[in-house]
Short mmCIF file of C-alpha atoms in Angstrom, two decimals:
data_model
loop_
_atom_site.label_atom_id
_atom_site.label_comp_id
_atom_site.label_asym_id
_atom_site.label_seq_id
_atom_site.Cartn_x
_atom_site.Cartn_y
_atom_site.Cartn_z
CA UNK P 15 0.03 0.03 0.01
CA UNK P 16 1.26 3.56 -0.82
CA UNK P 17 2.35 5.66 2.18
CA UNK P 18 0.24 8.79 2.93
CA UNK P 19 2.21 12.11 3.16
CA UNK P 20 1.80 14.17 6.46
CA UNK P 21 0.19 17.50 5.89
CA UNK P 22 1.48 19.11 9.09
CA UNK P 23 5.22 19.62 8.34
CA UNK P 24 4.87 22.36 5.68
CA UNK P 25 5.15 26.16 6.14
CA UNK P 26 2.87 27.28 3.23
CA UNK P 27 -0.18 25.39 4.43
CA UNK P 28 -2.79 26.40 1.81
CA UNK P 29 -0.55 25.66 -1.18
CA UNK P 30 1.06 22.57 0.04
CA UNK P 31 -2.26 21.21 1.32
CA UNK P 32 -3.44 20.68 -2.26
CA UNK P 33 -0.14 19.05 -3.24
CA UNK P 34 -0.25 16.56 -0.38
CA UNK P 35 -3.86 15.73 -1.21
CA UNK P 36 -2.91 15.09 -4.78
CA UNK P 37 -0.04 12.93 -3.75
CA UNK P 38 -2.19 10.90 -1.39
CA UNK P 39 -4.90 10.53 -3.96
CA UNK P 40 -2.29 9.29 -6.51
CA UNK P 41 -0.95 6.85 -3.98
CA UNK P 42 -4.58 5.47 -3.40
CA UNK P 43 -5.17 4.98 -7.07
CA UNK P 44 -1.83 3.15 -7.57
CA UNK P 45 -2.60 0.84 -4.57
CA UNK P 46 -6.15 0.16 -5.91
CA UNK P 47 -4.82 -0.69 -9.34
CA UNK P 48 -2.22 -2.97 -7.92
CA UNK P 49 -4.97 -4.78 -5.95
CA UNK P 50 -7.12 -5.10 -9.01
CA UNK P 51 -4.16 -6.55 -11.05
CA UNK P 52 -3.41 -9.02 -8.38
CA UNK P 53 -7.04 -10.20 -8.22
CA UNK P 54 -7.15 -10.54 -12.03
CA UNK P 55 -3.92 -12.55 -11.88
CA UNK P 56 -5.33 -14.84 -9.25
CA UNK P 57 -8.60 -15.34 -11.25
CA UNK P 58 -6.60 -16.13 -14.37
CA UNK P 59 -4.50 -18.78 -12.45
CA UNK P 60 -7.64 -20.25 -10.94
CA UNK P 61 -9.40 -20.55 -14.50
CA UNK P 62 -6.23 -21.91 -15.98
CA UNK P 63 -6.10 -24.53 -13.35
CA UNK P 64 -9.79 -25.46 -13.64
CA UNK P 65 -9.36 -25.56 -17.46
CA UNK P 66 -6.32 -27.91 -17.17
CA UNK P 67 -8.39 -30.05 -14.80
CA UNK P 68 -11.27 -30.26 -17.21
CA UNK P 69 -9.01 -31.14 -20.03
CA UNK P 70 -7.43 -33.93 -17.99
CA UNK P 71 -10.88 -35.21 -17.11
CA UNK P 72 -12.14 -35.21 -20.68
CA UNK P 73 -8.93 -36.85 -21.86
CA UNK P 74 -9.49 -39.57 -19.20
CA UNK P 75 -13.10 -39.91 -20.32
CA UNK P 76 -12.15 -40.21 -23.90
CA UNK P 77 -9.53 -42.75 -23.05
CA UNK P 78 -11.97 -44.74 -21.08
CA UNK P 79 -14.57 -44.64 -23.84
CA UNK P 80 -11.97 -45.77 -26.29
CA UNK P 81 -10.90 -48.51 -24.05
CA UNK P 82 -14.56 -49.59 -23.50
CA UNK P 83 -15.26 -49.53 -27.25
CA UNK P 84 -12.12 -51.72 -27.90
CA UNK P 85 -13.20 -54.11 -25.21
CA UNK P 86 -16.70 -54.27 -26.74
CA UNK P 87 -15.32 -54.69 -30.21
CA UNK P 88 -13.08 -57.51 -29.15
CA UNK P 89 -16.08 -59.38 -27.49
CA UNK P 90 -18.21 -58.80 -30.48
CA UNK P 91 -15.49 -60.36 -32.80
CA UNK P 92 -15.32 -63.24 -30.33
CA UNK P 93 -19.19 -63.62 -30.62
CA UNK P 94 -19.00 -63.60 -34.35
CA UNK P 95 -16.46 -66.22 -34.47
CA UNK P 96 -18.60 -68.76 -32.71
CA UNK P 97 -20.23 -71.46 -34.63
CA UNK P 98 -23.40 -71.02 -32.54
CA UNK P 99 -23.70 -67.39 -33.61
CA UNK P 100 -23.25 -68.41 -37.19
CA UNK P 101 -25.76 -71.17 -36.93
CA UNK P 102 -28.42 -68.76 -35.41
CA UNK P 103 -27.64 -66.31 -38.30
CA UNK P 104 -28.37 -69.02 -40.96
CA UNK P 105 -31.53 -70.24 -39.27
CA UNK P 106 -32.69 -66.66 -38.98
CA UNK P 107 -32.05 -65.99 -42.61
CA UNK P 108 -33.85 -69.06 -43.76
CA UNK P 109 -37.05 -68.43 -41.72
CA UNK P 110 -37.05 -64.80 -42.63
CA UNK P 111 -36.96 -65.68 -46.38
CA UNK P 112 -39.87 -68.17 -46.00
CA UNK P 113 -41.88 -65.64 -44.01
CA UNK P 114 -41.42 -63.07 -46.67
CA UNK P 115 -42.01 -65.48 -49.56
CA UNK P 116 -38.42 -64.99 -51.01
CA UNK P 117 -36.40 -67.82 -52.48
CA UNK P 118 -34.52 -69.53 -49.70
CA UNK P 119 -31.94 -72.21 -49.36
CA UNK P 120 -31.63 -74.95 -46.79
CA UNK P 121 -28.66 -74.01 -44.56
CA UNK P 122 -26.02 -76.59 -43.74
CA UNK P 123 -26.12 -76.62 -39.97
CA UNK P 124 -23.42 -78.47 -37.99
CA UNK P 125 -24.34 -80.23 -34.81
CA UNK P 126 -23.12 -78.12 -31.92
CA UNK P 127 -22.73 -79.85 -28.58
CA UNK P 128 -25.28 -78.69 -25.97
CA UNK P 129 -27.19 -76.36 -28.38
CA UNK P 130 -30.79 -77.42 -29.13
CA UNK P 131 -31.56 -75.03 -32.03
CA UNK P 132 -29.36 -76.47 -34.92
CA UNK P 133 -30.73 -80.09 -34.73
CA UNK P 134 -34.33 -78.82 -34.32
CA UNK P 135 -34.03 -76.46 -37.27
CA UNK P 136 -32.14 -79.07 -39.39
CA UNK P 137 -35.00 -81.50 -38.85
CA UNK P 138 -37.86 -79.00 -39.39
CA UNK P 139 -36.66 -76.73 -42.10
CA UNK P 140 -36.89 -79.40 -44.83
CA UNK P 141 -40.45 -80.02 -43.93
CA UNK P 142 -41.32 -76.31 -44.13
CA UNK P 143 -39.27 -75.85 -47.46
CA UNK P 144 -41.16 -78.64 -49.12
CA UNK P 145 -43.39 -77.27 -51.85
CA UNK P 146 -42.18 -73.79 -51.67
CA UNK P 147 -41.31 -72.15 -54.88
CA UNK P 148 -37.62 -71.54 -55.31
CA UNK P 149 -36.73 -73.51 -52.14
CA UNK P 150 -33.60 -75.64 -52.36
CA UNK P 151 -34.55 -78.97 -50.54
CA UNK P 152 -31.83 -81.21 -51.98
CA UNK P 153 -30.44 -81.83 -48.37
CA UNK P 154 -32.74 -83.22 -45.80
CA UNK P 155 -32.01 -84.60 -42.39
CA UNK P 156 -34.07 -87.04 -40.25
CA UNK P 157 -37.01 -85.32 -38.64
CA UNK P 158 -37.34 -87.68 -35.80
CA UNK P 159 -33.61 -87.95 -35.06
CA UNK P 160 -33.13 -84.27 -35.13
CA UNK P 161 -36.09 -83.54 -32.87
CA UNK P 162 -35.05 -86.18 -30.40
CA UNK P 163 -31.61 -84.68 -30.23
CA UNK P 164 -33.11 -81.18 -29.73
CA UNK P 165 -35.49 -82.41 -27.03
CA UNK P 166 -32.69 -84.01 -25.18
CA UNK P 167 -30.83 -80.71 -24.81
CA UNK P 168 -33.83 -78.50 -23.97
CA UNK P 169 -37.23 -80.14 -24.23
CA UNK P 170 -39.28 -77.00 -23.45
CA UNK P 171 -37.53 -74.80 -26.02
CA UNK P 172 -37.49 -77.58 -28.68
CA UNK P 173 -41.22 -78.28 -28.37
CA UNK P 174 -42.19 -74.61 -28.22
CA UNK P 175 -40.05 -74.13 -31.33
CA UNK P 176 -41.89 -76.97 -33.09
CA UNK P 177 -45.28 -75.49 -32.08
CA UNK P 178 -44.34 -71.93 -33.13
CA UNK P 179 -43.04 -73.15 -36.58
CA UNK P 180 -46.12 -75.23 -37.10
CA UNK P 181 -48.45 -72.33 -36.22
CA UNK P 182 -46.61 -69.76 -38.36
CA UNK P 183 -46.15 -72.03 -41.38
CA UNK P 184 -49.08 -74.24 -41.32
CA UNK P 185 -47.44 -77.57 -40.30
CA UNK P 186 -50.22 -79.54 -38.53
CA UNK P 187 -47.93 -82.45 -37.87
CA UNK P 188 -45.54 -80.20 -35.80
CA UNK P 189 -48.50 -78.63 -33.97
CA UNK P 190 -50.13 -81.79 -32.96
CA UNK P 191 -47.06 -83.51 -31.73
CA UNK P 192 -45.80 -80.36 -29.86
CA UNK P 193 -49.13 -79.80 -28.28
CA UNK P 194 -49.21 -83.24 -26.83
CA UNK P 195 -45.87 -82.90 -25.17
CA UNK P 196 -46.34 -79.37 -23.88
CA UNK P 197 -49.75 -79.82 -22.49
CA UNK P 198 -48.41 -82.51 -20.11
CA UNK P 199 -45.16 -80.56 -19.28
CA UNK P 200 -45.13 -78.27 -16.11
CA UNK P 201 -47.13 -75.11 -16.76
CA UNK P 202 -44.21 -72.97 -15.98
CA UNK P 203 -42.30 -74.17 -19.04
CA UNK P 204 -39.17 -74.37 -16.94
CA UNK P 205 -38.88 -70.49 -16.84
CA UNK P 206 -41.44 -69.09 -14.43
CA UNK P 207 -41.56 -69.02 -10.72
CA UNK P 208 -43.33 -71.83 -8.98
CA UNK P 209 -47.11 -71.67 -9.22
CA UNK P 210 -47.15 -69.24 -12.20
CA UNK P 211 -48.24 -69.88 -15.73
CA UNK P 212 -45.84 -68.62 -18.46
CA UNK P 213 -47.15 -66.62 -21.39
CA UNK P 214 -46.27 -69.37 -23.84
CA UNK P 215 -48.28 -71.86 -22.01
CA UNK P 216 -51.09 -69.37 -21.63
CA UNK P 217 -51.25 -68.91 -25.35
CA UNK P 218 -51.44 -72.63 -25.70
CA UNK P 219 -54.26 -72.71 -23.21
CA UNK P 220 -56.20 -69.94 -25.04
CA UNK P 221 -55.84 -71.40 -28.51
CA UNK P 222 -56.73 -74.88 -27.33
CA UNK P 223 -59.93 -73.57 -25.71
CA UNK P 224 -60.84 -71.80 -28.79
CA UNK P 225 -60.61 -74.98 -30.79
CA UNK P 226 -57.35 -74.28 -32.72
CA UNK P 227 -55.99 -77.75 -31.99
CA UNK P 228 -59.20 -79.74 -32.33
CA UNK P 229 -61.74 -80.99 -29.85
CA UNK P 230 -59.42 -83.60 -28.43
CA UNK P 231 -56.95 -80.93 -27.52
CA UNK P 232 -59.62 -78.95 -25.65
CA UNK P 233 -60.44 -82.10 -23.59
CA UNK P 234 -56.69 -82.83 -22.83
CA UNK P 235 -56.30 -79.05 -21.81
CA UNK P 236 -59.26 -79.28 -19.30
CA UNK P 237 -57.89 -82.37 -17.67
CA UNK P 238 -54.42 -80.76 -17.47
CA UNK P 239 -55.89 -77.54 -15.83
CA UNK P 240 -57.71 -79.67 -13.33
CA UNK P 241 -54.41 -80.75 -12.09
CA UNK P 242 -53.17 -77.18 -11.84
CA UNK P 243 -56.24 -75.43 -10.39
CA UNK P 244 -57.86 -76.94 -7.16
CA UNK P 245 -60.87 -74.76 -6.16
CA UNK P 246 -60.47 -75.83 -2.61
CA UNK P 247 -56.80 -74.69 -2.36
CA UNK P 248 -57.28 -71.03 -3.22
CA UNK P 249 -55.77 -68.71 -0.71
CA UNK P 250 -57.52 -65.80 1.17
CA UNK P 251 -56.17 -63.05 -1.05
CA UNK P 252 -57.55 -64.87 -4.19
CA UNK P 253 -60.85 -65.52 -2.41
CA UNK P 254 -61.13 -61.74 -1.76
CA UNK P 255 -60.42 -61.14 -5.41
CA UNK P 256 -63.19 -63.40 -6.44
CA UNK P 257 -65.67 -61.72 -4.00
CA UNK P 258 -64.76 -58.42 -5.43
CA UNK P 259 -65.13 -59.68 -8.98
CA UNK P 260 -68.58 -60.94 -8.19
CA UNK P 261 -69.88 -57.80 -6.31
CA UNK P 262 -68.32 -55.41 -8.59
CA UNK P 263 -69.34 -57.01 -11.97
CA UNK P 264 -71.16 -54.95 -14.50
CA UNK P 265 -70.84 -51.73 -16.46
CA UNK P 266 -72.04 -49.55 -13.46
CA UNK P 267 -69.19 -48.11 -11.54
CA UNK P 268 -70.65 -49.08 -8.17
CA UNK P 269 -73.38 -51.72 -8.95
CA UNK P 270 -75.64 -53.04 -6.30
CA UNK P 271 -75.35 -56.69 -5.48
CA UNK P 272 -78.55 -57.52 -7.33
CA UNK P 273 -77.29 -55.50 -10.48
CA UNK P 274 -73.95 -57.39 -10.30
CA UNK P 275 -75.54 -60.81 -9.92
CA UNK P 276 -78.10 -60.20 -12.69
CA UNK P 277 -75.38 -58.94 -15.05
CA UNK P 278 -73.14 -61.89 -14.20
CA UNK P 279 -76.01 -64.33 -14.77
CA UNK P 280 -76.44 -63.01 -18.20
CA UNK P 281 -72.75 -62.90 -18.81
CA UNK P 282 -72.26 -66.68 -17.78
CA UNK P 283 -75.35 -67.61 -19.93
CA UNK P 284 -73.91 -66.28 -23.17
CA UNK P 285 -73.60 -68.80 -25.88
CA UNK P 286 -70.16 -69.21 -27.54
CA UNK P 287 -69.72 -68.17 -31.21
CA UNK P 288 -67.81 -70.30 -33.57
CA UNK P 289 -64.27 -69.10 -33.50
CA UNK P 290 -62.67 -67.79 -36.76
CA UNK P 291 -59.45 -69.74 -36.63
CA UNK P 292 -58.13 -68.08 -39.81
CA UNK P 293 -58.62 -64.59 -38.29
CA UNK P 294 -57.09 -65.86 -34.99
CA UNK P 295 -53.98 -66.87 -36.95
CA UNK P 296 -53.75 -63.50 -38.63
CA UNK P 297 -54.47 -61.32 -35.54
CA UNK P 298 -52.48 -63.17 -32.82
CA UNK P 299 -48.78 -62.54 -33.49
CA UNK P 300 -47.60 -64.32 -30.33
CA UNK P 301 -46.28 -67.48 -32.05
CA UNK P 302 -44.28 -65.50 -34.43
CA UNK P 303 -42.78 -63.37 -31.70
CA UNK P 304 -42.02 -66.51 -29.76
CA UNK P 305 -40.33 -68.08 -32.79
CA UNK P 306 -38.25 -64.91 -33.28
CA UNK P 307 -37.17 -65.01 -29.51
CA UNK P 308 -36.28 -68.66 -29.70
CA UNK P 309 -34.02 -68.04 -32.65
CA UNK P 310 -32.50 -64.90 -31.35
CA UNK P 311 -31.81 -66.19 -27.88
CA UNK P 312 -28.02 -66.65 -27.23
CA UNK P 313 -26.88 -70.23 -26.92
CA UNK P 314 -25.17 -71.58 -23.79
CA UNK P 315 -21.73 -71.00 -25.44
CA UNK P 316 -22.66 -67.39 -26.21
CA UNK P 317 -23.87 -66.57 -22.66
CA UNK P 318 -20.39 -65.66 -21.15
CA UNK P 319 -19.57 -63.28 -23.95
CA UNK P 320 -22.95 -61.77 -24.13
CA UNK P 321 -22.88 -61.30 -20.23
CA UNK P 322 -19.59 -59.41 -20.59
CA UNK P 323 -21.12 -57.23 -23.29
CA UNK P 324 -24.14 -56.45 -21.20
CA UNK P 325 -21.96 -55.43 -18.32
CA UNK P 326 -20.32 -52.81 -20.52
CA UNK P 327 -23.63 -50.98 -20.66
CA UNK P 328 -23.47 -50.24 -24.46
CA UNK P 329 -27.03 -51.79 -24.94
CA UNK P 330 -25.89 -53.75 -28.03
CA UNK P 331 -25.60 -57.37 -28.92
CA UNK P 332 -27.97 -60.27 -28.08
CA UNK P 333 -30.11 -59.93 -25.02
CA UNK P 334 -29.95 -62.51 -22.26
CA UNK P 335 -33.13 -61.28 -20.41
CA UNK P 336 -36.02 -63.58 -19.94
CA UNK P 337 -38.02 -63.83 -23.39
CA UNK P 338 -41.67 -62.84 -23.39
CA UNK P 339 -42.91 -66.40 -23.78
CA UNK P 340 -41.37 -67.26 -20.39
CA UNK P 341 -42.72 -64.27 -18.61
CA UNK P 342 -45.33 -65.14 -16.10
CA UNK P 343 -49.07 -64.48 -17.12
CA UNK P 344 -50.37 -65.25 -13.61
CA UNK P 345 -51.44 -67.98 -11.34
CA UNK P 346 -54.01 -70.62 -12.51
CA UNK P 347 -56.65 -69.16 -10.13
CA UNK P 348 -56.09 -65.59 -11.34
CA UNK P 349 -56.22 -66.62 -14.97
CA UNK P 350 -59.49 -68.63 -14.42
CA UNK P 351 -60.94 -65.77 -12.62
CA UNK P 352 -59.98 -63.42 -15.53
CA UNK P 353 -61.45 -65.66 -18.10
CA UNK P 354 -64.70 -66.03 -16.16
CA UNK P 355 -65.34 -62.32 -15.39
CA UNK P 356 -63.68 -60.47 -18.26
CA UNK P 357 -66.48 -59.25 -20.52
CA UNK P 358 -64.05 -59.10 -23.41
CA UNK P 359 -62.84 -62.67 -23.06
CA UNK P 360 -64.00 -65.13 -25.68
CA UNK P 361 -67.11 -67.00 -24.51
CA UNK P 362 -65.24 -70.37 -25.07
CA UNK P 363 -62.66 -69.33 -22.49
CA UNK P 364 -65.43 -68.25 -20.21
CA UNK P 365 -67.20 -71.62 -20.40
CA UNK P 366 -64.04 -73.47 -19.70
CA UNK P 367 -63.33 -71.20 -16.71
CA UNK P 368 -66.87 -71.91 -15.47
CA UNK P 369 -66.36 -75.61 -15.88
CA UNK P 370 -63.23 -75.54 -13.83
CA UNK P 371 -64.34 -72.98 -11.22
CA UNK P 372 -68.02 -73.97 -10.68
CA UNK P 373 -67.45 -75.30 -7.07
CA UNK P 374 -65.42 -72.11 -6.14
CA UNK P 375 -67.99 -69.77 -7.63
CA UNK P 376 -70.85 -71.54 -5.77
CA UNK P 377 -69.00 -71.44 -2.52
CA UNK P 378 -68.38 -67.68 -2.90
CA UNK P 379 -72.03 -67.05 -3.87
CA UNK P 380 -73.10 -69.08 -0.79
CA UNK P 381 -70.78 -66.95 1.30
CA UNK P 382 -72.32 -63.84 0.08
CA UNK P 383 -75.71 -65.24 0.87
CA UNK P 384 -74.69 -65.91 4.41
CA UNK P 385 -73.17 -62.61 4.88
CA UNK P 386 -76.02 -60.57 3.16
CA UNK P 387 -78.19 -60.20 6.26
CA UNK P 388 -81.32 -58.16 6.72
CA UNK P 389 -80.63 -54.50 7.02
CA UNK P 390 -80.69 -52.79 10.43
CA UNK P 391 -83.25 -50.09 10.95
CA UNK P 392 -82.08 -46.67 9.70
CA UNK P 393 -81.29 -44.22 12.54
CA UNK P 394 -81.22 -40.57 11.84
CA UNK P 395 -79.73 -38.12 14.38
CA UNK P 396 -81.66 -34.77 14.80
CA UNK P 397 -79.41 -32.18 16.44
CA UNK P 398 -80.37 -28.90 17.98
CA UNK P 399 -78.30 -26.73 20.24
CA UNK P 400 -75.88 -29.43 20.94
CA UNK P 401 -78.68 -31.97 21.86
CA UNK P 402 -79.21 -35.05 19.70
CA UNK P 403 -82.29 -37.12 19.25
CA UNK P 404 -82.06 -40.44 17.42
CA UNK P 405 -85.08 -41.09 15.18
CA UNK P 406 -86.12 -44.46 13.60
CA UNK P 407 -89.24 -45.44 11.64
CA UNK P 408 -90.69 -46.53 15.04
CA UNK P 409 -90.26 -43.12 16.57
CA UNK P 410 -87.81 -41.50 18.95
CA UNK P 411 -86.70 -41.62 22.68
CA UNK P 412 -89.10 -39.51 24.78
CA UNK P 413 -86.34 -38.78 27.36
CA UNK P 414 -83.88 -37.53 24.61
CA UNK P 415 -86.63 -35.31 23.27
CA UNK P 416 -87.46 -33.96 26.69
CA UNK P 417 -83.62 -33.21 27.22
CA UNK P 418 -83.45 -31.52 23.85
CA UNK P 419 -86.54 -29.38 24.50
CA UNK P 420 -85.16 -28.41 28.00
CA UNK P 421 -81.86 -27.49 26.44
CA UNK P 422 -83.56 -25.19 23.77
CA UNK P 423 -85.79 -23.65 26.48
CA UNK P 424 -82.68 -22.71 28.48
CA UNK P 425 -81.60 -20.37 25.68
CA UNK P 426 -84.60 -18.08 25.98
CA UNK P 427 -85.69 -15.69 28.79
CA UNK P 428 -89.42 -16.14 28.95
CA UNK P 429 -90.06 -15.39 32.62
CA UNK P 430 -91.27 -11.75 32.05
CA UNK P 431 -91.46 -8.85 34.57
CA UNK P 432 -92.95 -9.13 38.07
CA UNK P 433 -96.41 -7.42 37.93
CA UNK P 434 -96.71 -6.97 41.78
CA UNK P 435 -93.33 -5.39 42.01
CA UNK P 436 -94.04 -2.86 39.21
CA UNK P 437 -97.62 -2.19 40.70
CA UNK P 438 -96.09 -1.55 44.08
CA UNK P 439 -93.66 1.00 42.65
CA UNK P 440 -96.61 2.71 40.92
CA UNK P 441 -98.61 2.80 44.21
CA UNK P 442 -95.71 4.29 46.08
CA UNK P 443 -95.13 7.00 43.50
CA UNK P 444 -98.89 7.75 43.44
CA UNK P 445 -99.05 8.17 47.20
CA UNK P 446 -95.98 10.43 47.04
CA UNK P 447 -97.73 12.60 44.55
CA UNK P 448 -100.88 12.92 46.66
CA UNK P 449 -98.75 13.80 49.76
CA UNK P 450 -96.93 16.46 47.98
CA UNK P 451 -100.21 17.89 46.60
CA UNK P 452 -101.46 18.01 50.17
CA UNK P 453 -98.58 20.11 51.25
CA UNK P 454 -99.08 22.44 48.22
CA UNK P 455 -96.01 21.29 46.44
CA UNK P 456 -97.71 21.17 43.16
CA UNK P 457 -94.64 21.04 40.92
CA UNK P 458 -93.20 18.12 42.77
CA UNK P 459 -96.53 16.44 42.96
CA UNK P 460 -96.83 16.78 39.18
CA UNK P 461 -93.47 15.10 38.69
CA UNK P 462 -94.37 12.33 41.11
CA UNK P 463 -97.61 11.66 39.22
CA UNK P 464 -95.72 11.50 35.91
CA UNK P 465 -93.34 9.02 37.47
CA UNK P 466 -96.17 6.79 38.15
CA UNK P 467 -96.18 5.96 34.40
CA UNK P 468 -92.54 4.74 34.40
CA UNK P 469 -93.14 1.33 36.04
CA UNK P 470 -96.09 0.62 33.67
CA UNK P 471 -93.89 1.45 30.67
CA UNK P 472 -91.04 -0.90 31.90
CA UNK P 473 -93.47 -3.55 32.73
CA UNK P 474 -95.10 -3.41 29.26
CA UNK P 475 -91.64 -3.34 27.53
CA UNK P 476 -90.31 -6.37 29.53
CA UNK P 477 -93.64 -8.32 29.07
CA UNK P 478 -93.39 -7.80 25.28
CA UNK P 479 -89.76 -8.96 25.25
CA UNK P 480 -90.75 -12.10 27.22
CA UNK P 481 -93.58 -12.78 24.87
CA UNK P 482 -91.20 -12.46 21.86
CA UNK P 483 -88.70 -14.87 23.48
CA UNK P 484 -91.52 -17.34 24.20
CA UNK P 485 -92.63 -17.15 20.67
CA UNK P 486 -89.14 -17.85 19.48
CA UNK P 487 -88.77 -20.78 21.79
CA UNK P 488 -92.03 -22.21 20.65
CA UNK P 489 -90.87 -21.81 16.95
CA UNK P 490 -87.77 -23.62 17.83
CA UNK P 491 -89.59 -26.49 19.49
CA UNK P 492 -92.07 -26.73 16.67
CA UNK P 493 -89.19 -26.88 14.24
CA UNK P 494 -87.61 -29.63 16.27
CA UNK P 495 -90.88 -31.68 16.28
CA UNK P 496 -91.17 -31.07 12.53
CA UNK P 497 -87.66 -32.32 12.02
CA UNK P 498 -88.38 -35.33 14.13
CA UNK P 499 -91.54 -36.10 12.04
CA UNK P 500 -89.65 -35.63 8.78
CA UNK P 501 -86.68 -37.82 10.02
CA UNK P 502 -89.20 -40.50 11.04
CA UNK P 503 -90.68 -40.40 7.58
CA UNK P 504 -87.31 -40.48 5.93
CA UNK P 505 -86.25 -43.39 7.98
CA UNK P 506 -89.40 -45.33 7.16
CA UNK P 507 -88.77 -44.79 3.42
CA UNK P 508 -85.04 -45.74 3.84
CA UNK P 509 -86.03 -48.91 5.69
CA UNK P 510 -88.53 -49.84 2.84
CA UNK P 511 -85.76 -49.11 0.27
CA UNK P 512 -83.26 -51.19 2.11
CA UNK P 513 -85.65 -54.08 2.63
CA UNK P 514 -86.46 -53.96 -1.12
CA UNK P 515 -82.87 -53.93 -2.05
CA UNK P 516 -82.16 -56.77 0.39
CA UNK P 517 -84.90 -58.86 -1.21
CA UNK P 518 -83.56 -58.00 -4.73
CA UNK P 519 -80.08 -59.06 -3.71
CA UNK P 520 -81.26 -62.31 -2.21
CA UNK P 521 -83.44 -63.00 -5.27
CA UNK P 522 -80.59 -62.22 -7.70
CA UNK P 523 -78.17 -64.39 -5.78
CA UNK P 524 -80.64 -67.35 -5.75
CA UNK P 525 -81.24 -66.97 -9.55
CA UNK P 526 -77.42 -66.85 -10.19
CA UNK P 527 -76.79 -69.80 -8.06
CA UNK P 528 -79.31 -71.85 -10.05
CA UNK P 529 -77.36 -71.18 -13.21
CA UNK P 530 -74.06 -72.29 -11.82
CA UNK P 531 -73.32 -76.06 -11.94
CA UNK P 532 -73.10 -77.67 -8.62
CA UNK P 533 -69.78 -79.50 -9.49
CA UNK P 534 -67.24 -79.28 -12.28
CA UNK P 535 -67.92 -81.58 -15.20
CA UNK P 536 -65.56 -84.49 -15.57
#
């Protein structure tokens, strides 16, 4: 900081004062400039340091990304070199050409140990190629041998593959054989949690119920579902869901029990229409999606490489996640309930669900009957000034009414003025006026005579006020009695409406129960 020059050591004070001030001012300016430059220098150093840190960070990030990309590329080349990957690629190309109606060739697929897809495709593709224009079917493997090899490595995927190919390319022999094996396999297809139905098996369930696999398939499906769904083993949560489905059935947002039962009776009595199987094949794309997933799913040999690629987080390459055909569709009880109560479900599925769940449905309806008791009398509380009187169609409690009337009466001053007291005052004032007149004090006597009117005036005023209070009290009491009368009439109407609704509920429940079979058909 610049030093300040003393102003007290000069002889010519006025002249040298200004010079000293100028010097001090100059010193201050120089000091401020130095401080400003120092701050700018520190700011530049800080920004330069931050910039260098950002550059280092970006360089590190770029280096990491380059290393990540090199690692992913190396894994990708390892994947491409696998025979399993090449086999999947050839199979995908062949099926895609067939689906698009383009000329296709039968791929030469080596048998890869542990991988189910090549032997399954090598066995099935010649059958699908046969009769297709432009298809090369010079090479053909053994159907039975190839399918047996595929089943030995992964029975579920092999049979689902056969079924999907048969559904997508119209190969009935594949469909029939795969259906017979899948319908007797565990319903989870080896991929779902215990007690759940997989989407692939659910699609099999729906199409068999609609007649896509013939009458015999529907019978086999029913028998298999009886093994999976026991109406007597449903847990409490599922029972509550069935009760809610019954009482909440119908288009109305909050239907009465009678409305729900009547709508459900009509719903269950609907006649099934003939299923358009050709339209079902066109509109339902699940089998094609399942076929694509089975082909695209990495083989056991690819899983380690694919796992490393997924861990890099680049979201590329084959996906190891559970395919949609293996995702859970629900428990058997939940699916049966959905088919039974869903207005949009095909009637054939509804009939199958009713056949399976008739005992459960009857037990829930009987439970509703037992819990649907006669309604209690409606009680309306009439409240006035903090007092409450309960009113039913039969009347009200006399003691409660007396207490309410007494509480209302306490709010009004109806006693009125005392007539003897005011009369006494008037007599005293009159006697005073006469005494003053006797002594000749006429002015005072006149004033005393006029004062006689005051008690009478006060009396009339207080009496009028008391009458008004009594009138108001009587009005409140009359309004209370009127409210009690109206509440009694309303309670009577509510009781009648509740009794009618109860009768309607009971009647609707009885009519619905008559339409439900007592036992499931065998």
